[in-house]
Short mmCIF file of N, CA, C and O in Angstrom, two decimals:
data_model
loop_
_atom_site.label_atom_id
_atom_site.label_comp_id
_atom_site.label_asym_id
_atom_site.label_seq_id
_atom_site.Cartn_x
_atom_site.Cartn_y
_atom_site.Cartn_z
N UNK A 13 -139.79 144.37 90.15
CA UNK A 13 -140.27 145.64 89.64
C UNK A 13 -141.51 146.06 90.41
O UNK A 13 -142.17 145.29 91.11
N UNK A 14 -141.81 147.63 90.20
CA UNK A 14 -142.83 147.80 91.41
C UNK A 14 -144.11 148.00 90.58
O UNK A 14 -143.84 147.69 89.42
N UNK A 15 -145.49 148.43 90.70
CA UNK A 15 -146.32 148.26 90.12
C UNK A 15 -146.74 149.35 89.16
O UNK A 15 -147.67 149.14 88.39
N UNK A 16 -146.09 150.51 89.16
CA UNK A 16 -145.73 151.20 87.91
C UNK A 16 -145.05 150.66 86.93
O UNK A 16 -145.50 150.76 85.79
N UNK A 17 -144.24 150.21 87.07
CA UNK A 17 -143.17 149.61 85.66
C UNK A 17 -144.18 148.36 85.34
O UNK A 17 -144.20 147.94 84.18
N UNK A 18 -145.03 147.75 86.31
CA UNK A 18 -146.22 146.72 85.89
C UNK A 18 -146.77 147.38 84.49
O UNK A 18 -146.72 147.01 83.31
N UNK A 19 -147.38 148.66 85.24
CA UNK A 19 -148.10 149.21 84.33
C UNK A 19 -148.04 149.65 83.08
O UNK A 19 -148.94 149.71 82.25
N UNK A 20 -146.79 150.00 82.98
CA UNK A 20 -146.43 150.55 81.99
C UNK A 20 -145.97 149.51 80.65
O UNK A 20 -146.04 149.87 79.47
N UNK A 21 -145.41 147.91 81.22
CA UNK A 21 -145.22 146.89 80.53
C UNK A 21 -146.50 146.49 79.80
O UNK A 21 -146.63 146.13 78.63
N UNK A 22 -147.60 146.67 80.97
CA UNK A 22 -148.99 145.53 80.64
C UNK A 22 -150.01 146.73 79.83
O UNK A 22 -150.40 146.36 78.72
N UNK A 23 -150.41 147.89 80.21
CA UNK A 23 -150.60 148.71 79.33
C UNK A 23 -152.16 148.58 80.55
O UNK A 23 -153.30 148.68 80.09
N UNK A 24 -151.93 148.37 81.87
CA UNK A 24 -152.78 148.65 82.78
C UNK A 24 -152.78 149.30 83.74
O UNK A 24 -151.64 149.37 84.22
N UNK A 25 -153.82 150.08 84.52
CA UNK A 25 -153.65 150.85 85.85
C UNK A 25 -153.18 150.18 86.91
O UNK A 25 -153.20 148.95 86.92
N UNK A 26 -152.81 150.73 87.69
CA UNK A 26 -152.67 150.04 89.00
C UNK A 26 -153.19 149.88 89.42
O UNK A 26 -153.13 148.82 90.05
N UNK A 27 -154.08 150.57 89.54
CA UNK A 27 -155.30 150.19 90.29
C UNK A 27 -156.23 148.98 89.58
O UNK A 27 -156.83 148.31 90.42
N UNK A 28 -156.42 148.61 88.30
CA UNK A 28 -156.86 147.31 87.52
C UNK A 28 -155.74 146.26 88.01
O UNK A 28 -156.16 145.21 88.49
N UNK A 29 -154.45 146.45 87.93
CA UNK A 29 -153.44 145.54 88.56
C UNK A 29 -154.12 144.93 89.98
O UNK A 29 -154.42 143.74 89.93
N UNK A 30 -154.36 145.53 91.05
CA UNK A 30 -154.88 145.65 92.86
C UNK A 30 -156.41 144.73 92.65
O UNK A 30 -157.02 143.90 93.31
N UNK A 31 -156.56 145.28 91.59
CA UNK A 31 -157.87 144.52 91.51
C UNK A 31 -158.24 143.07 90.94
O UNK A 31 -159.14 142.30 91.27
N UNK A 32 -157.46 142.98 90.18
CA UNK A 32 -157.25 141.66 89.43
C UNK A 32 -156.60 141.12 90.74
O UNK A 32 -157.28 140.22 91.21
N UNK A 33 -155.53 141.39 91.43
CA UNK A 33 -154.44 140.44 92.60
C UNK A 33 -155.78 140.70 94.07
O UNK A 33 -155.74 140.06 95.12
N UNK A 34 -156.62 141.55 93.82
CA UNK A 34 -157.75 141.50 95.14
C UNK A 34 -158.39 140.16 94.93
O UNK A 34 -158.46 139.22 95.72
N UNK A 35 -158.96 140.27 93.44
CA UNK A 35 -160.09 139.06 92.97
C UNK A 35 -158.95 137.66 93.17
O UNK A 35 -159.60 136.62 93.26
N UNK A 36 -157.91 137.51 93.23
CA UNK A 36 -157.24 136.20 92.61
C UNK A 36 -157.19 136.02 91.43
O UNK A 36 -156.69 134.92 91.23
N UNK A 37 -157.37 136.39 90.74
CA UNK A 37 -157.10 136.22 89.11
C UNK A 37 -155.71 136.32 88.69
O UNK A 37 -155.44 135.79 87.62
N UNK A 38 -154.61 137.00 89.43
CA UNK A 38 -153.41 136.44 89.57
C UNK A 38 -152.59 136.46 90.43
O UNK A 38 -152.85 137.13 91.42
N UNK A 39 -151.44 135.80 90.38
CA UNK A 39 -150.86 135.34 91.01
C UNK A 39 -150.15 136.58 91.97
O UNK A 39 -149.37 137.45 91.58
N UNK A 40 -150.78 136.31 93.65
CA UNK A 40 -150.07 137.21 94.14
C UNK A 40 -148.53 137.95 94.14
O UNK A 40 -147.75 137.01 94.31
N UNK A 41 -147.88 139.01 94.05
CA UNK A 41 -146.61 139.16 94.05
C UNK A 41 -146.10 139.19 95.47
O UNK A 41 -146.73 139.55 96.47
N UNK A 42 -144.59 138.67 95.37
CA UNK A 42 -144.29 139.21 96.63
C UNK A 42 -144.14 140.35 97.10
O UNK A 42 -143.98 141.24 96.26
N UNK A 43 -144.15 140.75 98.56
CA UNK A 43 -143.87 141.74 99.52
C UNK A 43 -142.99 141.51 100.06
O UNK A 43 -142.68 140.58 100.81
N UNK A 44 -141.96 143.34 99.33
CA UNK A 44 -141.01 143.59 100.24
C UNK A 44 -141.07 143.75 101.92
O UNK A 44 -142.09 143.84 102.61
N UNK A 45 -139.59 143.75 102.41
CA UNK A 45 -139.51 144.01 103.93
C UNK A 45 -140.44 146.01 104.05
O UNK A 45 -140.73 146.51 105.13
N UNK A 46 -140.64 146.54 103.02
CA UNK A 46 -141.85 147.84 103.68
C UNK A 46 -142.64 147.66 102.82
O UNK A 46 -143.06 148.60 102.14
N UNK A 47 -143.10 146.14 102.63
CA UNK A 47 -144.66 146.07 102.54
C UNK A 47 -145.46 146.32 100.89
O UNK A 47 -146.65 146.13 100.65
N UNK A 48 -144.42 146.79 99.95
CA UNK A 48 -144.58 147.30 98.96
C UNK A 48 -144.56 146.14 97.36
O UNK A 48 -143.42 146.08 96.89
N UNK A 49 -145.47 145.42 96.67
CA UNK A 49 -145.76 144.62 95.94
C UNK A 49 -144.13 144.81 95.17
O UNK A 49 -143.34 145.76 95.12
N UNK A 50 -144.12 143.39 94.63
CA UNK A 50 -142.58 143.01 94.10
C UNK A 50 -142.95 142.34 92.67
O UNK A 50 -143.30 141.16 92.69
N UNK A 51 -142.90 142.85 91.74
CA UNK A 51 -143.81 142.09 90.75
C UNK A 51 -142.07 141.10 89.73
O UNK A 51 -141.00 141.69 89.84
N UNK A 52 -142.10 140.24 89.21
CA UNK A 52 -141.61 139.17 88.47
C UNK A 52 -142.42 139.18 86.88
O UNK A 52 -143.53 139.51 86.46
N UNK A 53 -141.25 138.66 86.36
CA UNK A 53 -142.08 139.11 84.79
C UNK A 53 -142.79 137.69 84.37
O UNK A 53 -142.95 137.54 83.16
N UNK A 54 -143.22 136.64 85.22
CA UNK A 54 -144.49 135.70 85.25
C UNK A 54 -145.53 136.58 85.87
O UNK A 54 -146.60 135.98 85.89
N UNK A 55 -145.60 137.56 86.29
CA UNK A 55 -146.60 138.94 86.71
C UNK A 55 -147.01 139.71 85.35
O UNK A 55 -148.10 140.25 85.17
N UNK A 56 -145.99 139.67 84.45
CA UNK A 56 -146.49 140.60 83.09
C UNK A 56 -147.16 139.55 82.22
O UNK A 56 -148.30 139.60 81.78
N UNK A 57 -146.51 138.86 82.10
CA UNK A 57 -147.11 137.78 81.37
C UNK A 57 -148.35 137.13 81.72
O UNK A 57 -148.98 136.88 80.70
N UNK A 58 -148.95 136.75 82.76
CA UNK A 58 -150.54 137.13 83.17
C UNK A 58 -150.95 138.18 83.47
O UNK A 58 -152.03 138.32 84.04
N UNK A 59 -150.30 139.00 83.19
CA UNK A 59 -151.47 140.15 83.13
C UNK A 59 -151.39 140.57 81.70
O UNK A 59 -152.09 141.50 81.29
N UNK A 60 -150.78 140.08 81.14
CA UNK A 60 -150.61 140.88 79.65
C UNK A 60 -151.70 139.65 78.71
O UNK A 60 -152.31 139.81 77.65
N UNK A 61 -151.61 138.38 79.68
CA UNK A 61 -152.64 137.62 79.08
C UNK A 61 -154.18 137.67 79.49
O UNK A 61 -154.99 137.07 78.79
N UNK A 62 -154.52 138.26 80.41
CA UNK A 62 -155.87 138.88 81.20
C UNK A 62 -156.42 139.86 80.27
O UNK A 62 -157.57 139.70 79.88
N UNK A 63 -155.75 140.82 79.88
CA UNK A 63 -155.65 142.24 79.34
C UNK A 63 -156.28 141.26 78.15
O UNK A 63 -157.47 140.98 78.33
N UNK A 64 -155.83 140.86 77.28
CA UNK A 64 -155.68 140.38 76.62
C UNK A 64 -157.39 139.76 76.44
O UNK A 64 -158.39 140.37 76.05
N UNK A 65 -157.28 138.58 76.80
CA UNK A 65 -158.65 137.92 77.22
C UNK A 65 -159.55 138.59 77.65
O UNK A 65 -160.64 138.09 77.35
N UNK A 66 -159.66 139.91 78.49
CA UNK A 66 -160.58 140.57 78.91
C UNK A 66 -160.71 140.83 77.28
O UNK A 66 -161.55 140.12 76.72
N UNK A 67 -159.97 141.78 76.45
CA UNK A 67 -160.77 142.26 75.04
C UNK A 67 -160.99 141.81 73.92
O UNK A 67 -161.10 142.36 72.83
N UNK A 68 -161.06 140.39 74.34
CA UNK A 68 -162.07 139.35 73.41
C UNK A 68 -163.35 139.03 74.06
O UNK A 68 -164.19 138.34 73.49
N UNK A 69 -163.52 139.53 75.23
CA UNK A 69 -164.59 139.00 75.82
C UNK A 69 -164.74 137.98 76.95
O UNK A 69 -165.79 137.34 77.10
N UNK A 70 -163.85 137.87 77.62
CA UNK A 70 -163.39 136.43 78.71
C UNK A 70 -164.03 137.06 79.77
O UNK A 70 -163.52 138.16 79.99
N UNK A 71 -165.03 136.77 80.56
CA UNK A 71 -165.40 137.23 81.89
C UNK A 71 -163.89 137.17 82.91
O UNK A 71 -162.86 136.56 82.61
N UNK A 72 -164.10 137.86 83.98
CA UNK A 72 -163.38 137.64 85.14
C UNK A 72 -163.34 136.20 85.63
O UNK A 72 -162.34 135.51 85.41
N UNK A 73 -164.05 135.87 86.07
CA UNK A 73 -164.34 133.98 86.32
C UNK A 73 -163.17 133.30 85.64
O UNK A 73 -162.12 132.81 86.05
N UNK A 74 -163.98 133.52 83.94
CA UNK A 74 -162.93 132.74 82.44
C UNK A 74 -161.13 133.03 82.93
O UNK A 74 -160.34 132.25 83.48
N UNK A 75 -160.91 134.58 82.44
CA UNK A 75 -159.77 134.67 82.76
C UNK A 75 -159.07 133.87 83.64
O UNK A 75 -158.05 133.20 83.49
N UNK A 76 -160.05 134.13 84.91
CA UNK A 76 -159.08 133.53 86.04
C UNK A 76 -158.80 131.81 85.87
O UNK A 76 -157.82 131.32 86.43
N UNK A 77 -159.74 130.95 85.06
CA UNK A 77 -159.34 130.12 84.88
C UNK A 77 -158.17 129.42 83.45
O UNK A 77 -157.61 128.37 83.12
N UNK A 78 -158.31 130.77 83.02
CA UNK A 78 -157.22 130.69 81.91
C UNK A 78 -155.88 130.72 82.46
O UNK A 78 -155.09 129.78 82.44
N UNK A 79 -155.57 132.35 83.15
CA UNK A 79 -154.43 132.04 84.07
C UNK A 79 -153.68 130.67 84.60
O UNK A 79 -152.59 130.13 84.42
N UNK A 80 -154.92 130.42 85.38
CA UNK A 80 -155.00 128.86 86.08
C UNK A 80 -154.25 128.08 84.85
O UNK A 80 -153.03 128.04 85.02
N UNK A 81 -154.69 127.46 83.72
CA UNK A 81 -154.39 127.39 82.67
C UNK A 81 -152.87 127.39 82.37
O UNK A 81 -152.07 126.46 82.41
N UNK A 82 -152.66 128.96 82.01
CA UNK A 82 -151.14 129.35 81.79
C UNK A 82 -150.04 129.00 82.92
O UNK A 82 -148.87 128.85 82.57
N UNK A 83 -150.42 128.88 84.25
CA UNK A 83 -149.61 128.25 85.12
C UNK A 83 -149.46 127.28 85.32
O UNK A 83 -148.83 126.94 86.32
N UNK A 84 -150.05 126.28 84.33
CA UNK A 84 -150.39 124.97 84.38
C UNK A 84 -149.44 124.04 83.81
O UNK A 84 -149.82 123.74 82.68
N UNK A 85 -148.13 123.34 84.19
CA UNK A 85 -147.23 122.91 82.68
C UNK A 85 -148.28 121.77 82.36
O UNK A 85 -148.53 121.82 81.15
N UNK A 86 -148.88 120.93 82.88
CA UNK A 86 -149.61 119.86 82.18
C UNK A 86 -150.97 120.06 81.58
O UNK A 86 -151.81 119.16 81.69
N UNK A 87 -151.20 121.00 81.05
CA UNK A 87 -152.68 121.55 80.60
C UNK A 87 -152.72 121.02 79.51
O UNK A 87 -151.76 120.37 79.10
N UNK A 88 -153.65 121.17 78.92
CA UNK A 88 -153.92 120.71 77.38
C UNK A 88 -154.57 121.83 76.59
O UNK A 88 -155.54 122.48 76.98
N UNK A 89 -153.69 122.06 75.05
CA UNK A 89 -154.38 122.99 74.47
C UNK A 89 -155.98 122.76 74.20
O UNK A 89 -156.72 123.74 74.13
N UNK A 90 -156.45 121.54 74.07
CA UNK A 90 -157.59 121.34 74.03
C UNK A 90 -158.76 122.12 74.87
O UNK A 90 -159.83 122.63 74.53
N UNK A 91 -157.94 121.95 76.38
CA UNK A 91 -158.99 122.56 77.19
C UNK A 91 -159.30 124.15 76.82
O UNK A 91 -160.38 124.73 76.91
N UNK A 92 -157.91 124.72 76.32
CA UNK A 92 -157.89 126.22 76.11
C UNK A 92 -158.81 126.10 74.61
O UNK A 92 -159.75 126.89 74.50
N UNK A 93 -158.66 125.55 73.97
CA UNK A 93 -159.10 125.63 72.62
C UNK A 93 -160.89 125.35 72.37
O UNK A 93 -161.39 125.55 71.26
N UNK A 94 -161.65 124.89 73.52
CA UNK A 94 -162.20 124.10 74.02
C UNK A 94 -163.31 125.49 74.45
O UNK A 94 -164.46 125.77 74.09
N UNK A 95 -162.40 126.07 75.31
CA UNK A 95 -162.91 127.47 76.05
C UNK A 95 -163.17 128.42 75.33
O UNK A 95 -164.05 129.24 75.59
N UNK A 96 -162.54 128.44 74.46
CA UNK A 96 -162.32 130.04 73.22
C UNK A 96 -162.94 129.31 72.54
O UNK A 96 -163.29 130.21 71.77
N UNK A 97 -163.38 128.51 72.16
CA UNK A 97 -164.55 128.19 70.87
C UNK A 97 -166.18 128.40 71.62
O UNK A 97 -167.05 129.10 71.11
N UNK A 98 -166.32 127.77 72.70
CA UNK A 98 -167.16 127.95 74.35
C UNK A 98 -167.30 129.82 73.71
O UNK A 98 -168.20 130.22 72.97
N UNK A 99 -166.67 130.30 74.02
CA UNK A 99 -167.17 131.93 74.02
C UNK A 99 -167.60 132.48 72.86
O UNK A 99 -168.65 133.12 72.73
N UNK A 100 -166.56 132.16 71.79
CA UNK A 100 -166.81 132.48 70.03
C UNK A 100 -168.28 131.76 69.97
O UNK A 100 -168.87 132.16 68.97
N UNK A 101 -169.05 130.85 70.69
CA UNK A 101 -170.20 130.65 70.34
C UNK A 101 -171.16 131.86 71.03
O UNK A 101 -172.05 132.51 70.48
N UNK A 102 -170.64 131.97 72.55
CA UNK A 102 -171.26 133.11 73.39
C UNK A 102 -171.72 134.17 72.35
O UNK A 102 -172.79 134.40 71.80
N UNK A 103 -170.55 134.68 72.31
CA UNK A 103 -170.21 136.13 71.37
C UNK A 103 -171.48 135.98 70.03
O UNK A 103 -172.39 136.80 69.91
N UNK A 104 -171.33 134.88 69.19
CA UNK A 104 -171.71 135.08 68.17
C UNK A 104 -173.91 134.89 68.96
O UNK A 104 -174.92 135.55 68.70
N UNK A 105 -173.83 134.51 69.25
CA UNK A 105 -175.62 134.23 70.20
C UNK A 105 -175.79 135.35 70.58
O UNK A 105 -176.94 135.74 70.35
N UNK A 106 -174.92 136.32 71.24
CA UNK A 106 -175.00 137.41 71.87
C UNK A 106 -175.30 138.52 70.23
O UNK A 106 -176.30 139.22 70.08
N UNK A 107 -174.37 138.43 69.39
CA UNK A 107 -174.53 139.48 68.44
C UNK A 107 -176.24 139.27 67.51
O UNK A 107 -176.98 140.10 66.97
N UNK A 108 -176.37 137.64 67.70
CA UNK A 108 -177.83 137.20 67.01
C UNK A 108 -178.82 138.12 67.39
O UNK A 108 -179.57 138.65 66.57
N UNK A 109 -178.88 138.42 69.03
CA UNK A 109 -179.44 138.69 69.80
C UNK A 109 -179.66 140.17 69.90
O UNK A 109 -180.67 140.76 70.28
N UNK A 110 -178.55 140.66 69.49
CA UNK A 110 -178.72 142.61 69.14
C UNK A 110 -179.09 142.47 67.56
O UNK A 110 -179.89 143.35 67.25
N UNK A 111 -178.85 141.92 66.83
CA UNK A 111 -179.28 141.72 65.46
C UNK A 111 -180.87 142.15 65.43
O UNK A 111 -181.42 143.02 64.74
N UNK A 112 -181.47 141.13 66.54
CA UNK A 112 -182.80 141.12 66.42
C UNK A 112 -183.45 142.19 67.45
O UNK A 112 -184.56 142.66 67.23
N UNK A 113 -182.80 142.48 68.41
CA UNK A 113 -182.91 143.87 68.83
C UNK A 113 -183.03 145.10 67.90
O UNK A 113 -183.77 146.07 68.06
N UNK A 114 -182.19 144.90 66.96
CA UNK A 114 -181.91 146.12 66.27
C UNK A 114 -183.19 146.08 65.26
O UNK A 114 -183.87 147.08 65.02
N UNK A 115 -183.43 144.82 64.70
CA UNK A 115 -184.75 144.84 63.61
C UNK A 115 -186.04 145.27 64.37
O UNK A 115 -186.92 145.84 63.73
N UNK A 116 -186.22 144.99 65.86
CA UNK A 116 -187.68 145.34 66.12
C UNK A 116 -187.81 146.88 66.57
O UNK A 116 -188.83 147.56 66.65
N UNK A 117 -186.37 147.25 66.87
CA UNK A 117 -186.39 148.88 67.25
C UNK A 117 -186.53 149.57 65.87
O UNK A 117 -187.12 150.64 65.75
N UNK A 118 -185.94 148.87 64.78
CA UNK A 118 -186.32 149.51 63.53
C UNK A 118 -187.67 149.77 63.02
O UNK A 118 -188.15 150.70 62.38
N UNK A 119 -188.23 148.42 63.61
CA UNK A 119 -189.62 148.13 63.17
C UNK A 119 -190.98 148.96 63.95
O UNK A 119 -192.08 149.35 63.55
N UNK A 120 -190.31 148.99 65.14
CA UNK A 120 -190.98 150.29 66.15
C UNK A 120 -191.12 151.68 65.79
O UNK A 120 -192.07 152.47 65.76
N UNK A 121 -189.69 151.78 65.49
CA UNK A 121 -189.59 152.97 64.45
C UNK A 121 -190.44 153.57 63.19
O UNK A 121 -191.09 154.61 63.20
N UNK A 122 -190.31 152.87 62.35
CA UNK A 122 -191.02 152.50 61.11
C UNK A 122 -192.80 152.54 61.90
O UNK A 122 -193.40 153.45 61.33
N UNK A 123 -193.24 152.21 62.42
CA UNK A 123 -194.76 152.01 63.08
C UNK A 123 -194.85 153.70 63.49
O UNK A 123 -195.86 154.13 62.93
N UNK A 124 -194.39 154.44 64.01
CA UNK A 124 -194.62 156.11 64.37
C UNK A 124 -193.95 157.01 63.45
O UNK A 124 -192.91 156.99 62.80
N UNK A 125 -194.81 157.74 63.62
CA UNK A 125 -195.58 158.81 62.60
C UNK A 125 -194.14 159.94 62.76
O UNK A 125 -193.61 160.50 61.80
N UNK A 126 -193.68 160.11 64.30
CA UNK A 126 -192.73 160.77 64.00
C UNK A 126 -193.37 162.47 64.51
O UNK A 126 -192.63 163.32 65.02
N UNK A 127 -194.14 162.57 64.37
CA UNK A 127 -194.89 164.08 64.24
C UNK A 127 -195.08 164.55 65.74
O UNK A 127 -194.69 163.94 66.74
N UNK A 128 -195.65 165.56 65.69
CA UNK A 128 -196.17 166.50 66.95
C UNK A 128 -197.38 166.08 67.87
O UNK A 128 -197.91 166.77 68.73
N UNK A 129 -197.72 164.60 67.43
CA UNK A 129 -198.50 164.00 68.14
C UNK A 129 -198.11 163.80 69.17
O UNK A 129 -196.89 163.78 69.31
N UNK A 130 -199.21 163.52 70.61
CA UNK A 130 -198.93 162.41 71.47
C UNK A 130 -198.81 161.21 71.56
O UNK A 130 -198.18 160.57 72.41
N UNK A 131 -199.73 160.65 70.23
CA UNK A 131 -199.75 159.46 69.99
C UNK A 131 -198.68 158.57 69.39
O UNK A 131 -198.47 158.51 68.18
N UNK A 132 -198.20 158.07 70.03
CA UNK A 132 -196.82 157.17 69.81
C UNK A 132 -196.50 155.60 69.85
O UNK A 132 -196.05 155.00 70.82
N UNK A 133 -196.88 154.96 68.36
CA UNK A 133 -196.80 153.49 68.90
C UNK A 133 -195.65 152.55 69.43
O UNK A 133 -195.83 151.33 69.56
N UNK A 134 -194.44 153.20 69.73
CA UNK A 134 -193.54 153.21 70.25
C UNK A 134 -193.69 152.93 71.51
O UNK A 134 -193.59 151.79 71.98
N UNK A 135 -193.97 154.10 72.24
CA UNK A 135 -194.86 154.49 73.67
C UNK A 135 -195.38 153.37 73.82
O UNK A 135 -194.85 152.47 74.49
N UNK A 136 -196.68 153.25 73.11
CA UNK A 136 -197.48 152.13 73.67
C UNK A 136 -197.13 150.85 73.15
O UNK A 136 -197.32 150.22 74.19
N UNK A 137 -196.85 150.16 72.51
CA UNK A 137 -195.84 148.85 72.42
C UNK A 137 -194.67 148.51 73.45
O UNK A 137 -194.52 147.38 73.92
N UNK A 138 -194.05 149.36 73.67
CA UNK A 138 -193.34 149.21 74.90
C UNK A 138 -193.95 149.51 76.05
O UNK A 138 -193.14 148.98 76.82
N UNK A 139 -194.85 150.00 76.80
CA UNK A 139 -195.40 149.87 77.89
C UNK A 139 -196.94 148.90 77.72
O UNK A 139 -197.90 148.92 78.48
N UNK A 140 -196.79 148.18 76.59
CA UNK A 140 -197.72 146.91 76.73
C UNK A 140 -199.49 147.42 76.58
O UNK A 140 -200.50 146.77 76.84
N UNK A 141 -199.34 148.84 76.05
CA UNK A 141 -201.19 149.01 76.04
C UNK A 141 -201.50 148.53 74.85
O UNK A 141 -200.77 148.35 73.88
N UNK A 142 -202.98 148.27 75.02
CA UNK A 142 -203.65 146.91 74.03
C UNK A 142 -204.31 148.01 73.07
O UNK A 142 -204.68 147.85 71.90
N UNK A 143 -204.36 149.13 73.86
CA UNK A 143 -205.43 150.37 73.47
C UNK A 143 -204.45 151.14 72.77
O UNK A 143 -203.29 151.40 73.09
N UNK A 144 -205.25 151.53 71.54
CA UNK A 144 -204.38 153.05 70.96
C UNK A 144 -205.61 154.52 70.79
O UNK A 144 -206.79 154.26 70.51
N UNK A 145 -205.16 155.96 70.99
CA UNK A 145 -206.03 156.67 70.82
C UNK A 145 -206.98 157.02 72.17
O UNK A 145 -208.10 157.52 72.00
N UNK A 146 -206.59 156.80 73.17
CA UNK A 146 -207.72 156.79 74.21
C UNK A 146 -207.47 157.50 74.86
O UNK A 146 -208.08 157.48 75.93
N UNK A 147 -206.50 158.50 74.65
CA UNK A 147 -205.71 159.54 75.76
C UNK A 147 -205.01 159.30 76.87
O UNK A 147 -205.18 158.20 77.40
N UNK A 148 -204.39 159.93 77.28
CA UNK A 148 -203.46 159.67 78.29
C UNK A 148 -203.84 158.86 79.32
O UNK A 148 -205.05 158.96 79.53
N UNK A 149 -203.12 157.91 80.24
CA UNK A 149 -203.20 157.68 81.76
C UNK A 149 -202.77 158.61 82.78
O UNK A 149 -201.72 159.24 82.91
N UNK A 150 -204.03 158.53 83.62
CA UNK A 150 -203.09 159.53 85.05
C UNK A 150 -202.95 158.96 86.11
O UNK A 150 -202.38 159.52 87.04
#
């Protein structure tokens, strides 16, 4: 099949297809005698598992070693199981991490007045002045 009917199986561009088979992340397809990609449905099936893994969060790197993985007959679910718990920790550190983003922008918030002032402790908490009230820098 050619890399439209790819697309249309995997629910990706072709051009995300070119790019994933640029990086190695899968398995090259063959080329016809004019040069034109030959895709096999072990082609949908990693890419439908990429797709996939990309929107849980799998870096490019991950994926590609998941692939690796899925082409693997002697793998162990462990290692896969191993990896996806590896990220579900990522993910959840990462959300800790906007959590507490989100409380000090609140808290920044909450600190200004909000009004027609210049004076903004916002402003100056984020650009680190020790000084409040002293008028502008030029």
């Amino acid at each position: 099949m050619n890399i439209s009917d790819v697309a249309k199986k995997t629910g990706l561009t072709s051009k995300a297809i070119r790019f994933y088979e640029e990086k190695g992340v899968v398995t090259p397809p063959l080329r016809s005698h004019n040069g034109y990609r030959s895709y096999a449905a072990h082609h949908i099936d990693e890419l439908n598992l990429l797709r996939q893994a990309r929107q849980v969060g799998f870096t490019l790197d991950e994926c590609r070693e998941l692939v690796t993985l899925f082409n693997d007959p002697a793998r162990h679910s462990a290692d896969v199981k191993a990896r996806t718990l590896q990220k579900a920790d990522e993910i959840a550190a990462h959300i800790e991490e906007l959590h507490a983003m989100r409380a000090r922008l609140l808290e920044l918030a909450e600190a200004c007045p909000g009004d027609d002032s210049a004076e903004c402790p916002i402003i100056n908490h984020l650009a680190g002045c020790s000084h409040q009230g002293e008028g502008k820098r030029g």
